[in-house]
Coordinates of C-alpha atoms and ligand atoms in Angstrom, one line a residue:
M1 CA 50.6 73.8 -19.5
S2 CA 52.0 75.8 -22.4
E3 CA 51.7 74.6 -26.0
T4 CA 55.3 73.5 -26.1
L5 CA 56.1 69.9 -25.1
P6 CA 57.3 69.2 -21.6
Q7 CA 60.9 68.4 -21.0
I8 CA 60.2 65.6 -18.6
S9 CA 57.4 63.1 -18.3
I10 CA 56.9 61.3 -15.0
V11 CA 55.2 57.9 -15.5
V12 CA 53.3 56.4 -12.5
P13 CA 51.5 53.1 -12.7
L14 CA 48.7 52.9 -10.1
Y15 CA 46.8 49.9 -8.9
N16 CA 44.4 50.4 -6.0
E17 CA 46.4 53.3 -4.7
E18 CA 43.6 55.5 -3.3
A19 CA 45.2 55.6 0.1
S20 CA 48.4 57.2 -1.1
F21 CA 46.9 59.1 -4.0
A22 CA 46.4 62.5 -2.3
L23 CA 50.0 62.6 -0.9
L24 CA 51.4 61.4 -4.3
I25 CA 49.7 64.3 -6.1
D26 CA 50.7 66.7 -3.4
R27 CA 54.4 65.8 -3.8
L28 CA 54.2 65.8 -7.6
N29 CA 52.6 69.2 -7.5
Q30 CA 55.4 70.5 -5.4
L31 CA 57.9 69.0 -7.8
I32 CA 56.2 70.5 -10.8
K33 CA 56.2 73.9 -9.0
N34 CA 59.8 73.8 -7.8
S35 CA 61.5 72.1 -10.7
S36 CA 63.4 74.2 -13.3
C37 CA 62.1 71.7 -16.0
T38 CA 58.7 71.6 -17.5
I39 CA 57.0 68.4 -16.4
E40 CA 54.0 66.4 -17.4
V41 CA 52.8 63.5 -15.3
V42 CA 51.3 60.4 -16.9
L43 CA 49.2 58.4 -14.5
V44 CA 48.3 54.9 -15.6
N45 CA 45.3 53.2 -13.8
D46 CA 46.0 49.5 -14.0
G47 CA 42.4 48.3 -13.6
S48 CA 42.0 49.5 -10.0
S49 CA 38.8 48.5 -8.3
D50 CA 39.0 51.2 -5.6
K51 CA 38.6 55.0 -6.0
T52 CA 41.9 55.5 -7.9
P53 CA 40.3 55.9 -11.3
L54 CA 37.7 58.4 -10.0
M55 CA 40.4 60.5 -8.4
M56 CA 42.5 60.3 -11.6
N57 CA 39.5 61.4 -13.6
E58 CA 38.9 64.4 -11.5
L59 CA 42.6 65.4 -11.6
A60 CA 42.9 65.0 -15.4
L61 CA 39.9 67.3 -15.9
T62 CA 41.2 70.0 -13.6
D63 CA 45.0 70.0 -14.1
S64 CA 46.6 70.0 -17.5
H65 CA 49.9 68.8 -16.1
Y66 CA 48.3 65.4 -15.7
Q67 CA 47.6 62.9 -18.4
C68 CA 45.6 59.9 -17.3
I69 CA 45.4 56.5 -19.0
F70 CA 42.9 53.9 -17.9
L71 CA 43.6 50.3 -18.8
A72 CA 40.5 48.2 -19.3
R73 CA 41.6 45.7 -16.7
N74 CA 44.5 44.8 -14.5
H75 CA 47.5 43.9 -16.6
G76 CA 50.3 44.1 -14.0
H77 CA 52.9 46.7 -13.3
Q78 CA 55.2 46.1 -16.3
L79 CA 52.4 46.4 -18.8
A80 CA 51.0 49.5 -17.1
L81 CA 54.4 51.0 -17.3
T82 CA 54.6 50.0 -20.9
A83 CA 51.3 51.7 -21.6
G84 CA 52.6 54.9 -19.9
L85 CA 55.9 54.9 -21.7
A86 CA 54.0 54.7 -25.0
Q87 CA 52.0 57.8 -24.2
V88 CA 54.6 60.3 -23.0
S89 CA 55.2 63.5 -24.9
C90 CA 58.4 64.7 -23.3
T91 CA 61.4 65.9 -25.3
E92 CA 64.2 65.0 -22.9
A93 CA 63.5 62.2 -20.5
V94 CA 61.0 60.0 -18.7
F95 CA 61.1 59.5 -14.9
V96 CA 59.6 56.2 -13.8
I97 CA 58.3 56.0 -10.2
D98 CA 56.0 53.9 -8.2
G99 CA 52.7 55.3 -7.0
D100 CA 53.3 54.4 -3.4
L101 CA 56.0 57.0 -2.9
Q102 CA 58.7 54.4 -2.2
D103 CA 60.8 56.1 -4.9
P104 CA 61.0 59.8 -3.8
P105 CA 59.9 62.0 -6.8
E106 CA 62.1 64.8 -5.3
L107 CA 65.2 63.0 -6.6
L108 CA 64.3 64.0 -10.1
G109 CA 66.8 66.9 -9.9
H110 CA 69.8 64.6 -9.0
F111 CA 68.8 62.2 -11.8
Y112 CA 68.5 65.1 -14.2
D113 CA 72.0 66.3 -13.4
K114 CA 73.3 62.9 -14.5
L115 CA 71.3 63.2 -17.7
K116 CA 73.0 66.5 -18.4
E117 CA 76.4 64.7 -17.8
G118 CA 75.5 62.5 -20.8
Y119 CA 74.0 59.4 -19.1
E120 CA 70.9 58.1 -20.8
V121 CA 69.7 55.6 -18.2
I122 CA 70.0 56.7 -14.6
Y123 CA 68.6 54.0 -12.3
G124 CA 68.1 54.1 -8.5
I125 CA 70.1 51.7 -6.4
R126 CA 68.3 50.8 -3.2
R127 CA 70.6 51.3 -0.3
K128 CA 68.2 50.2 2.3
R129 CA 64.8 48.5 1.9
K130 CA 62.1 49.0 4.5
E131 CA 60.4 45.8 3.9
G132 CA 60.1 42.4 5.7
V133 CA 63.2 40.3 6.3
L134 CA 62.0 37.5 4.0
K135 CA 61.2 39.8 1.1
R136 CA 64.6 41.6 1.5
M137 CA 66.4 38.3 1.6
L138 CA 64.6 37.0 -1.5
Y139 CA 65.4 40.2 -3.4
W140 CA 69.0 40.0 -2.3
I141 CA 69.4 36.4 -3.5
Y142 CA 67.5 37.0 -6.7
Y143 CA 69.4 40.0 -7.9
R144 CA 72.7 38.2 -7.3
L145 CA 71.5 35.1 -9.1
L146 CA 70.2 37.1 -12.0
K147 CA 73.5 39.1 -12.3
N148 CA 75.5 35.8 -12.4
I149 CA 73.4 34.0 -15.0
S150 CA 72.1 36.7 -17.3
T151 CA 73.6 37.4 -20.6
I152 CA 73.6 41.2 -19.9
D153 CA 74.9 43.0 -16.9
I154 CA 71.7 43.9 -15.0
P155 CA 72.7 46.1 -12.1
L156 CA 72.2 44.8 -8.6
D157 CA 69.4 46.1 -6.4
S158 CA 67.8 48.4 -8.9
G159 CA 64.1 48.3 -9.9
D160 CA 62.2 50.3 -12.5
F161 CA 62.8 53.6 -10.7
A162 CA 64.9 55.4 -13.3
L163 CA 65.3 58.4 -15.5
L164 CA 65.4 57.3 -19.1
S165 CA 66.4 59.6 -22.0
R166 CA 63.9 60.2 -24.7
R167 CA 65.7 58.0 -27.2
V168 CA 66.0 55.1 -24.7
V169 CA 62.2 55.3 -24.2
D170 CA 61.7 55.3 -28.0
H171 CA 63.8 52.2 -28.3
L172 CA 61.9 50.5 -25.4
N173 CA 58.7 51.4 -27.2
A174 CA 60.0 49.8 -30.4
M175 CA 60.8 46.5 -28.7
P176 CA 57.7 44.3 -29.3
E177 CA 58.5 41.5 -26.9
R178 CA 55.4 40.5 -25.0
S179 CA 56.8 39.3 -21.7
R180 CA 58.4 42.5 -20.5
F181 CA 61.1 42.8 -17.8
I182 CA 61.7 46.5 -18.3
R183 CA 64.8 46.8 -16.1
G184 CA 66.4 44.2 -18.2
M185 CA 65.3 45.7 -21.5
R186 CA 66.7 49.1 -20.6
T187 CA 70.0 47.5 -19.7
W188 CA 70.0 45.6 -23.0
I189 CA 69.5 48.8 -25.0
G190 CA 72.8 50.2 -23.8
F191 CA 74.2 53.8 -24.1
R192 CA 75.8 55.3 -21.0
Q193 CA 74.1 54.1 -17.9
T194 CA 74.7 54.8 -14.2
G195 CA 73.1 54.2 -10.8
L196 CA 72.3 56.6 -8.0
E197 CA 72.0 55.3 -4.5
Y198 CA 68.9 56.2 -2.6
E199 CA 67.1 55.1 0.5
R200 CA 63.9 53.3 -0.5
D201 CA 61.1 54.6 1.7
A202 CA 58.4 52.4 3.2
R203 CA 55.1 52.4 1.3
S204 CA 53.3 55.6 2.1
A205 CA 49.9 53.9 2.6
G206 CA 48.0 50.8 1.8
E207 CA 49.3 47.3 1.1
A208 CA 51.9 46.2 -1.4
K209 CA 50.1 45.5 -4.7
Y210 CA 52.7 43.1 -5.9
T211 CA 51.7 39.7 -4.5
F212 CA 54.4 37.0 -4.0
K213 CA 52.9 35.3 -7.1
M214 CA 53.3 38.4 -9.2
L215 CA 56.9 38.9 -7.9
F216 CA 57.7 35.3 -8.8
N217 CA 56.3 35.9 -12.3
L218 CA 58.5 39.0 -12.7
A219 CA 61.5 37.1 -11.4
Y220 CA 60.9 34.3 -13.9
N221 CA 60.6 36.8 -16.7
G222 CA 64.0 38.3 -15.7
I223 CA 65.6 34.9 -15.7
F224 CA 64.1 33.4 -18.8
N225 CA 64.1 36.6 -20.9
F226 CA 67.7 37.4 -20.2
S227 CA 69.5 34.2 -19.5
E228 CA 70.3 31.0 -21.4
F229 CA 71.5 29.4 -18.2
P230 CA 68.5 27.0 -17.7
V231 CA 69.0 25.4 -21.1
K232 CA 72.7 25.2 -20.7
F233 CA 72.2 23.7 -17.3
I234 CA 70.2 20.8 -18.7
T235 CA 72.9 20.1 -21.3
R236 CA 75.6 20.2 -18.6
M237 CA 73.6 17.9 -16.4
G238 CA 73.2 15.5 -19.3
M239 CA 76.9 15.4 -20.0
L240 CA 77.7 15.1 -16.3
S241 CA 75.4 12.1 -15.8
M242 CA 76.9 10.4 -18.9
V243 CA 80.4 10.9 -17.7
G244 CA 79.4 9.8 -14.2
A245 CA 77.7 6.7 -15.7
F246 CA 80.8 5.8 -17.7
L247 CA 83.1 6.1 -14.6
F248 CA 80.8 4.1 -12.5
F249 CA 80.5 1.5 -15.2
V250 CA 84.3 1.1 -15.3
Y251 CA 84.3 0.8 -11.5
V252 CA 81.5 -1.8 -11.5
V253 CA 83.1 -3.9 -14.3
I254 CA 86.5 -4.0 -12.5
K255 CA 84.8 -4.9 -9.3
K256 CA 82.7 -7.6 -11.0
Y257 CA 85.6 -9.4 -12.8
L258 CA 88.4 -8.8 -10.3
F259 CA 86.6 -8.9 -7.0
G260 CA 83.2 -10.2 -7.6
G261 CA 80.2 -9.5 -5.3
V262 CA 78.2 -7.6 -8.0
P263 CA 74.7 -9.1 -8.2
P264 CA 73.8 -10.4 -11.7
G265 CA 71.9 -8.0 -13.9
F266 CA 73.0 -5.0 -11.8
T267 CA 75.6 -3.7 -14.3
S268 CA 73.3 -3.7 -17.3
M269 CA 70.4 -2.3 -15.4
F270 CA 72.5 0.5 -14.0
L271 CA 74.0 1.3 -17.3
A272 CA 70.6 1.4 -19.0
I273 CA 69.2 3.8 -16.5
T274 CA 72.1 6.2 -16.2
V275 CA 73.2 6.3 -19.8
F276 CA 69.6 6.8 -21.1
S277 CA 68.8 9.5 -18.6
G278 CA 72.0 11.2 -19.6
V279 CA 71.0 10.9 -23.3
Q280 CA 67.5 12.3 -22.5
L281 CA 68.8 15.3 -20.6
L282 CA 71.3 16.0 -23.3
S283 CA 68.7 15.8 -26.0
L284 CA 66.4 18.1 -24.0
G285 CA 69.3 20.5 -23.9
F286 CA 69.8 20.3 -27.6
I287 CA 66.1 21.0 -28.3
G288 CA 66.4 23.8 -25.8
E289 CA 69.1 25.4 -27.9
Y290 CA 66.8 25.5 -30.9
V291 CA 63.9 26.8 -28.7
L292 CA 66.3 29.6 -27.5
R293 CA 67.0 30.5 -31.1
I294 CA 63.3 30.5 -32.0
Y295 CA 62.5 32.6 -29.0
D296 CA 65.2 35.1 -30.0
Q297 CA 63.9 35.2 -33.5
V298 CA 60.2 35.7 -32.6
R299 CA 60.6 38.4 -30.0
E300 CA 62.0 40.6 -32.7
R301 CA 64.3 42.8 -30.7
P302 CA 66.4 44.9 -33.0
L303 CA 69.8 43.3 -33.7
F304 CA 71.7 46.3 -32.4
I305 CA 71.2 49.9 -31.4
I306 CA 73.3 52.6 -32.9
D307 CA 74.6 55.3 -30.6
K308 CA 75.9 57.6 -33.2
V309 CA 77.4 57.6 -36.7
I310 CA 80.2 59.9 -37.7
K311 CA 80.8 60.2 -41.4
N312 CA 84.0 61.2 -43.0
K313 CA 82.3 64.2 -44.6
E314 CA 81.3 65.6 -41.2
L315 CA 84.8 65.1 -39.9
Q316 CA 86.2 67.0 -42.8
K317 CA 83.8 69.8 -42.3
K318 CA 84.7 70.1 -38.6
G319 CA 88.4 69.8 -39.4
Ligands
UDP401 N1 51.1 48.2 -9.7 C1 50.4 48.2 -10.8 N2 49.8 47.0 -11.2 C2 49.8 45.9 -10.5 C3 50.6 45.9 -9.3 C4 51.2 47.1 -8.9 O1 50.3 49.2 -11.6 O2 49.2 44.9 -10.8 C5 51.7 49.5 -9.3 C6 51.4 49.9 -7.8 O3 50.3 50.7 -7.8 C7 52.7 50.7 -7.5 C8 53.8 50.0 -8.3 O4 53.1 49.2 -9.3 O5 52.6 52.0 -8.0 C9 54.6 49.1 -7.4 O6 53.8 48.2 -6.7 P1 54.1 47.7 -5.2 O7 54.3 48.9 -4.4 O8 53.0 46.8 -4.8 O9 55.4 46.9 -5.4 P2 56.6 46.7 -4.4 O10 57.0 48.1 -4.0 O11 56.1 45.9 -3.3 O12 57.7 46.1 -5.3
MG402 MG1 55.9 49.6 -3.4

């Protein structure tokens, strides 16, 4: 590669991807050759136990388009991606793809066109998934749930496959939060964002590296990092059970004194149980509100991100 910095960095996290490695590099090489942009590829080995690191080693020593990062152990896809994003040297944008070729690298050109139109986050929207029915259904439900309860507008059916402008990547790198849900963080950052539909291919080879447990962890991060709903839900349940208790109490008292037939001790017992469980839920909700605020404070996201500043002086100069 020439001395000048590449325009685009492609970041690919790899965990035990020896089976699809050769094809991946083949397709990336084609892309590097045919693209009008200068490209570097940042491969991140996420503590693979197969031949992936060996193959990466060899590649890094023979081809200067490739930069390889080896994590000391498996940290999971989101952290592998974070490590890659921290290492890129591109000037214009970072293209994030999976190592199993489910996200076709050849789409870079289309994504890049959108970048040139002024979009800073261009994410892939999966039109069709070639995965099992159960997984597809869970994904479908999850993304809709997340969209409904999250405090930001996380797009439906989009993963980490995206082209991110250099400054979006700089902002991502400057967000120190530890539990990372990158597709949410990039939405949170803002600027002009758009989605491009694409057909998500089946895995080129090997098994899915995301186990159900890992997917659930990721899903949890999405919900708890970007939604206050669970805490609000507790508060609402507390209020609801107190209102319910009060209404039922009125009903029982009327029944007891006007019609009879209420066993002795029932009313007070009933009241004690419902009112106090309501009070407990409500108190949990209140504590939750403080926890939310502490969480917000400790994760130290910037308060806002500035797109641009126009000063009067500049306006005068232009005018
Ligand atoms: N991956 C990773 N670390 C992990 C699990 C997965 O770097 O602990 C990589 C994996 O090699 C692949 C990408 O993340 O390049 C997506 O993984 P996978 O294909 O298993 O996810 P799915 O497509 O099933 O969501
Ligand atoms: Mg995959």
